[in-house]
PDB file of C-alpha atoms in Angstrom:
ATOM      1  CA  UNK D   1     -10.168   6.426  22.114  1.00 34.00           C
ATOM      2  CA  UNK D   2      -7.856   5.148  19.468  1.00 49.00           C
ATOM      3  CA  UNK D   3      -9.199   2.167  17.394  1.00 68.00           C
ATOM      4  CA  UNK D   4      -7.034  -0.361  16.014  1.00 76.00           C
ATOM      5  CA  UNK D   5      -5.393   0.687  12.550  1.00 81.00           C
ATOM      6  CA  UNK D   6      -4.693  -2.583  10.504  1.00 87.00           C
ATOM      7  CA  UNK D   7      -3.286  -1.482   7.491  1.00 89.00           C
ATOM      8  CA  UNK D   8       0.540  -1.955   8.129  1.00 91.00           C
ATOM      9  CA  UNK D   9      -0.915  -5.519   8.552  1.00 93.00           C
ATOM     10  CA  UNK D  10      -3.033  -5.710   5.358  1.00 93.00           C
ATOM     11  CA  UNK D  11      -0.014  -4.509   3.208  1.00 94.00           C
ATOM     12  CA  UNK D  12       2.197  -7.199   5.063  1.00 95.00           C
ATOM     13  CA  UNK D  13      -0.412 -10.008   4.475  1.00 95.00           C
ATOM     14  CA  UNK D  14      -0.654  -9.116   0.812  1.00 95.00           C
ATOM     15  CA  UNK D  15       3.482  -8.707   0.405  1.00 96.00           C
ATOM     16  CA  UNK D  16       3.807 -12.245   2.043  1.00 96.00           C
ATOM     17  CA  UNK D  17       1.376 -13.980  -0.101  1.00 96.00           C
ATOM     18  CA  UNK D  18       3.174 -12.227  -3.295  1.00 96.00           C
ATOM     19  CA  UNK D  19       6.510 -13.384  -2.141  1.00 96.00           C
ATOM     20  CA  UNK D  20       5.278 -17.112  -1.729  1.00 95.00           C
ATOM     21  CA  UNK D  21       3.697 -16.987  -4.803  1.00 96.00           C
ATOM     22  CA  UNK D  22       6.869 -15.513  -6.553  1.00 95.00           C
ATOM     23  CA  UNK D  23       9.088 -18.243  -4.414  1.00 94.00           C
ATOM     24  CA  UNK D  24       6.518 -20.903  -6.001  1.00 96.00           C
ATOM     25  CA  UNK D  25       7.240 -19.383  -9.560  1.00 96.00           C
ATOM     26  CA  UNK D  26      10.915 -19.461  -9.021  1.00 94.00           C
ATOM     27  CA  UNK D  27      10.871 -23.132  -8.199  1.00 95.00           C
ATOM     28  CA  UNK D  28       8.934 -24.019 -10.822  1.00 95.00           C
ATOM     29  CA  UNK D  29      10.970 -22.165 -13.644  1.00 93.00           C
ATOM     30  CA  UNK D  30      14.187 -23.285 -11.772  1.00 91.00           C
ATOM     31  CA  UNK D  31      15.166 -25.887 -14.399  1.00 91.00           C
ATOM     32  CA  UNK D  32      15.189 -22.828 -17.056  1.00 90.00           C
ATOM     33  CA  UNK D  33      17.994 -21.265 -14.979  1.00 86.00           C
ATOM     34  CA  UNK D  34      15.499 -17.969 -14.596  1.00 89.00           C
ATOM     35  CA  UNK D  35      14.874 -16.490 -11.189  1.00 92.00           C
ATOM     36  CA  UNK D  36      12.346 -13.571 -11.064  1.00 95.00           C
ATOM     37  CA  UNK D  37      12.463 -10.848  -8.113  1.00 95.00           C
ATOM     38  CA  UNK D  38       9.327  -8.451  -7.426  1.00 95.00           C
ATOM     39  CA  UNK D  39      10.829  -6.866  -4.828  1.00 94.00           C
ATOM     40  CA  UNK D  40       9.820  -2.946  -6.118  1.00 95.00           C
ATOM     41  CA  UNK D  41       6.253  -4.271  -5.765  1.00 96.00           C
ATOM     42  CA  UNK D  42       6.698  -5.151  -2.375  1.00 96.00           C
ATOM     43  CA  UNK D  43       7.563  -1.556  -1.321  1.00 96.00           C
ATOM     44  CA  UNK D  44       5.383   0.364  -3.925  1.00 94.00           C
ATOM     45  CA  UNK D  45       2.403   0.216  -2.288  1.00 93.00           C
ATOM     46  CA  UNK D  46       2.974   1.030   1.032  1.00 92.00           C
ATOM     47  CA  UNK D  47       5.250   4.268   0.089  1.00 93.00           C
ATOM     48  CA  UNK D  48       2.726   5.455  -2.182  1.00 92.00           C
ATOM     49  CA  UNK D  49      -0.723   4.955  -0.196  1.00 90.00           C
ATOM     50  CA  UNK D  50      -0.353   4.447   3.274  1.00 90.00           C
ATOM     51  CA  UNK D  51       0.862   7.272   5.520  1.00 89.00           C
ATOM     52  CA  UNK D  52       4.621   7.078   6.520  1.00 89.00           C
ATOM     53  CA  UNK D  53       4.264   5.208   9.762  1.00 90.00           C
ATOM     54  CA  UNK D  54       2.162   2.354   8.725  1.00 91.00           C
ATOM     55  CA  UNK D  55       4.077   2.190   5.312  1.00 92.00           C
ATOM     56  CA  UNK D  56       7.291   2.049   7.098  1.00 95.00           C
ATOM     57  CA  UNK D  57       5.913  -0.348   9.368  1.00 94.00           C
ATOM     58  CA  UNK D  58       4.884  -2.537   6.414  1.00 95.00           C
ATOM     59  CA  UNK D  59       8.017  -2.034   4.340  1.00 96.00           C
ATOM     60  CA  UNK D  60      10.354  -3.350   7.242  1.00 96.00           C
ATOM     61  CA  UNK D  61       8.141  -6.229   8.065  1.00 95.00           C
ATOM     62  CA  UNK D  62       8.302  -7.367   4.584  1.00 96.00           C
ATOM     63  CA  UNK D  63      11.930  -6.529   4.453  1.00 95.00           C
ATOM     64  CA  UNK D  64      12.824  -8.551   7.339  1.00 95.00           C
ATOM     65  CA  UNK D  65      10.771 -11.653   5.834  1.00 93.00           C
ATOM     66  CA  UNK D  66      12.314 -11.076   2.921  1.00 93.00           C
ATOM     67  CA  UNK D  67      15.581 -11.203   4.805  1.00 92.00           C
ATOM     68  CA  UNK D  68      14.648 -14.343   6.368  1.00 91.00           C
ATOM     69  CA  UNK D  69      14.113 -15.917   3.184  1.00 86.00           C
ATOM     70  CA  UNK D  70      16.360 -14.980   1.039  1.00 85.00           C
ATOM     71  CA  UNK D  71      20.154 -16.011   0.858  1.00 83.00           C
ATOM     72  CA  UNK D  72      21.693 -12.621   1.585  1.00 84.00           C
ATOM     73  CA  UNK D  73      23.319 -11.542   4.694  1.00 86.00           C
ATOM     74  CA  UNK D  74      20.678 -10.320   7.214  1.00 89.00           C
ATOM     75  CA  UNK D  75      19.495  -6.599   6.745  1.00 91.00           C
ATOM     76  CA  UNK D  76      20.371  -6.107   3.487  1.00 92.00           C
ATOM     77  CA  UNK D  77      16.838  -6.156   2.274  1.00 93.00           C
ATOM     78  CA  UNK D  78      15.700  -4.415   5.058  1.00 95.00           C
ATOM     79  CA  UNK D  79      18.374  -1.573   4.242  1.00 96.00           C
ATOM     80  CA  UNK D  80      17.612  -1.726   0.609  1.00 96.00           C
ATOM     81  CA  UNK D  81      13.708  -1.222   0.892  1.00 96.00           C
ATOM     82  CA  UNK D  82      13.998   1.367   3.740  1.00 96.00           C
ATOM     83  CA  UNK D  83      16.221   3.221   1.384  1.00 96.00           C
ATOM     84  CA  UNK D  84      13.502   2.569  -1.874  1.00 96.00           C
ATOM     85  CA  UNK D  85      10.555   3.662   0.822  1.00 96.00           C
ATOM     86  CA  UNK D  86      12.004   6.388   2.064  1.00 95.00           C
ATOM     87  CA  UNK D  87      12.846   8.123  -1.801  1.00 94.00           C
ATOM     88  CA  UNK D  88       9.575   7.043  -2.805  1.00 94.00           C
ATOM     89  CA  UNK D  89       7.737   9.017   0.407  1.00 91.00           C
ATOM     90  CA  UNK D  90       9.999  11.964  -0.520  1.00 92.00           C
ATOM     91  CA  UNK D  91       8.875  12.288  -3.731  1.00 88.00           C
ATOM     92  CA  UNK D  92       5.120  11.091  -3.716  1.00 83.00           C
ATOM     93  CA  UNK D  93       3.346  14.491  -3.005  1.00 83.00           C
ATOM     94  CA  UNK D  94       4.622  15.603  -6.715  1.00 85.00           C
ATOM     95  CA  UNK D  95       2.879  12.490  -8.323  1.00 81.00           C
ATOM     96  CA  UNK D  96      -0.808  11.059  -9.013  1.00 79.00           C
ATOM     97  CA  UNK D  97      -0.540   8.233  -6.298  1.00 74.00           C
ATOM     98  CA  UNK D  98      -4.043   6.807  -6.752  1.00 78.00           C
ATOM     99  CA  UNK D  99      -3.402   5.509 -10.225  1.00 81.00           C
ATOM    100  CA  UNK D 100      -2.387   1.981 -11.056  1.00 88.00           C
ATOM    101  CA  UNK D 101      -0.070   2.895 -14.046  1.00 91.00           C
ATOM    102  CA  UNK D 102       2.222   5.480 -11.493  1.00 91.00           C
ATOM    103  CA  UNK D 103       1.935   2.643  -9.011  1.00 92.00           C
ATOM    104  CA  UNK D 104       3.319   0.360 -11.578  1.00 95.00           C
ATOM    105  CA  UNK D 105       6.123   2.882 -12.838  1.00 94.00           C
ATOM    106  CA  UNK D 106       7.350   3.125  -9.102  1.00 94.00           C
ATOM    107  CA  UNK D 107       7.208  -0.419  -8.978  1.00 95.00           C
ATOM    108  CA  UNK D 108       9.626  -1.175 -12.056  1.00 96.00           C
ATOM    109  CA  UNK D 109      11.834   1.750 -11.024  1.00 96.00           C
ATOM    110  CA  UNK D 110      12.261   0.382  -7.617  1.00 96.00           C
ATOM    111  CA  UNK D 111      12.648  -2.901  -8.866  1.00 97.00           C
ATOM    112  CA  UNK D 112      15.435  -1.966 -11.252  1.00 96.00           C
ATOM    113  CA  UNK D 113      17.346  -0.462  -8.409  1.00 96.00           C
ATOM    114  CA  UNK D 114      17.033  -3.270  -5.975  1.00 96.00           C
ATOM    115  CA  UNK D 115      17.870  -5.746  -8.464  1.00 94.00           C
ATOM    116  CA  UNK D 116      21.170  -3.971  -9.647  1.00 93.00           C
ATOM    117  CA  UNK D 117      21.932  -2.898  -5.759  1.00 93.00           C
ATOM    118  CA  UNK D 118      21.522  -6.661  -4.871  1.00 91.00           C
ATOM    119  CA  UNK D 119      23.619  -7.839  -7.874  1.00 88.00           C
ATOM    120  CA  UNK D 120      26.425  -5.350  -7.168  1.00 87.00           C
ATOM    121  CA  UNK D 121      26.449  -6.237  -3.413  1.00 86.00           C
ATOM    122  CA  UNK D 122      26.311  -9.773  -4.078  1.00 81.00           C
ATOM    123  CA  UNK D 123      28.234 -11.071  -7.247  1.00 80.00           C
ATOM    124  CA  UNK D 124      31.407 -10.765  -5.623  1.00 69.00           C
ATOM    125  CA  UNK D 125      30.977 -13.761  -3.795  1.00 66.00           C
ATOM    126  CA  UNK D 126      30.200 -15.989  -6.606  1.00 66.00           C
ATOM    127  CA  UNK D 127      32.668 -18.177  -7.879  1.00 71.00           C
ATOM    128  CA  UNK D 128      33.055 -16.249 -11.411  1.00 74.00           C
ATOM    129  CA  UNK D 129      31.393 -12.818 -10.851  1.00 68.00           C
ATOM    130  CA  UNK D 130      32.270 -11.760 -14.510  1.00 72.00           C
ATOM    131  CA  UNK D 131      30.332 -14.431 -16.235  1.00 73.00           C
ATOM    132  CA  UNK D 132      27.376 -13.896 -13.950  1.00 77.00           C
ATOM    133  CA  UNK D 133      26.319 -10.464 -15.397  1.00 82.00           C
ATOM    134  CA  UNK D 134      24.705 -11.875 -18.460  1.00 85.00           C
ATOM    135  CA  UNK D 135      22.395 -13.950 -16.424  1.00 86.00           C
ATOM    136  CA  UNK D 136      21.362 -11.087 -13.942  1.00 88.00           C
ATOM    137  CA  UNK D 137      20.664  -8.753 -17.169  1.00 92.00           C
ATOM    138  CA  UNK D 138      18.253 -11.777 -18.510  1.00 91.00           C
ATOM    139  CA  UNK D 139      16.762 -12.311 -14.609  1.00 92.00           C
ATOM    140  CA  UNK D 140      16.462  -8.319 -14.656  1.00 94.00           C
ATOM    141  CA  UNK D 141      14.566  -8.475 -17.971  1.00 96.00           C
ATOM    142  CA  UNK D 142      12.129 -11.294 -16.720  1.00 95.00           C
ATOM    143  CA  UNK D 143      11.511  -9.611 -13.482  1.00 96.00           C
ATOM    144  CA  UNK D 144      10.372  -6.555 -14.681  1.00 97.00           C
ATOM    145  CA  UNK D 145       8.385  -8.284 -17.241  1.00 97.00           C
ATOM    146  CA  UNK D 146       6.704 -10.151 -14.153  1.00 96.00           C
ATOM    147  CA  UNK D 147       6.037  -6.824 -12.954  1.00 97.00           C
ATOM    148  CA  UNK D 148       4.548  -5.485 -15.506  1.00 97.00           C
ATOM    149  CA  UNK D 149       2.457  -8.502 -15.646  1.00 96.00           C
ATOM    150  CA  UNK D 150       1.574  -9.155 -11.849  1.00 96.00           C
ATOM    151  CA  UNK D 151       1.648  -5.494 -10.970  1.00 95.00           C
ATOM    152  CA  UNK D 152      -1.849  -4.611 -11.789  1.00 96.00           C
ATOM    153  CA  UNK D 153      -3.613  -7.637 -10.271  1.00 96.00           C
ATOM    154  CA  UNK D 154      -1.048  -7.114  -6.732  1.00 96.00           C
ATOM    155  CA  UNK D 155      -1.942  -3.243  -7.093  1.00 95.00           C
ATOM    156  CA  UNK D 156      -5.809  -3.830  -6.980  1.00 94.00           C
ATOM    157  CA  UNK D 157      -5.364  -6.527  -4.689  1.00 95.00           C
ATOM    158  CA  UNK D 158      -4.411  -4.334  -2.056  1.00 94.00           C
ATOM    159  CA  UNK D 159      -6.809  -1.759  -2.609  1.00 91.00           C
ATOM    160  CA  UNK D 160      -9.587  -4.339  -2.822  1.00 92.00           C
ATOM    161  CA  UNK D 161      -8.480  -5.975   0.484  1.00 92.00           C
ATOM    162  CA  UNK D 162      -8.738  -2.188   2.143  1.00 90.00           C
ATOM    163  CA  UNK D 163     -12.181  -1.924   0.602  1.00 89.00           C
ATOM    164  CA  UNK D 164     -13.160  -5.091   2.118  1.00 89.00           C
ATOM    165  CA  UNK D 165     -11.986  -3.917   5.414  1.00 86.00           C
ATOM    166  CA  UNK D 166     -13.424  -0.550   4.910  1.00 84.00           C
ATOM    167  CA  UNK D 167     -10.573   1.619   5.329  1.00 85.00           C
ATOM    168  CA  UNK D 168      -9.414   4.382   3.355  1.00 78.00           C
ATOM    169  CA  UNK D 169      -5.924   3.348   2.408  1.00 77.00           C
ATOM    170  CA  UNK D 170      -4.263   6.784   3.186  1.00 77.00           C
ATOM    171  CA  UNK D 171      -6.124   8.371   5.835  1.00 74.00           C
ATOM    172  CA  UNK D 172      -6.928   5.265   7.910  1.00 74.00           C
ATOM    173  CA  UNK D 173     -10.460   6.234   8.388  1.00 77.00           C
ATOM    174  CA  UNK D 174     -13.434   3.767   8.321  1.00 76.00           C
ATOM    175  CA  UNK D 175     -15.204   4.414   4.648  1.00 75.00           C
ATOM    176  CA  UNK D 176     -19.112   3.848   4.281  1.00 67.00           C
ATOM    177  CA  UNK D 177     -20.571   1.526   2.212  1.00 63.00           C
TER     178      UNK D 177
END
């Protein structure tokens, strides 16, 4: 008899927490004309540490939550997050994926791709697309800085949550205390 495997749920709930905290931060700094995007962190842990099924489930659910809260056409984040997840999943066996540093590098690269892809997809809808690129570049710098600052905490949060649930993130097997 197979026991229930909650790894996808743990990662999805942690991603939801980060997205909520990011939304609160963006609300408080909106007067400064600044926006932080942490989509790379939402994909990195599930793609690096979980098996393909649980990681993809967590990524898809997270992307659907992001799509429902962001002013983008529905399915945009789902497509982009799935693409990033697939690329990381394809290449993850070549690198050490247990360390925080490598997860942070993956999150930075994923965040860079996501911000650029969203910018190219959505900047044409604005009233002055050419004037938006300086703002996008500034937001990208703030977002990458935020990934560097928040990333180690978020990865440690997910690792610790897996420890509290007594589940090995990669295998799903119970971990003895």
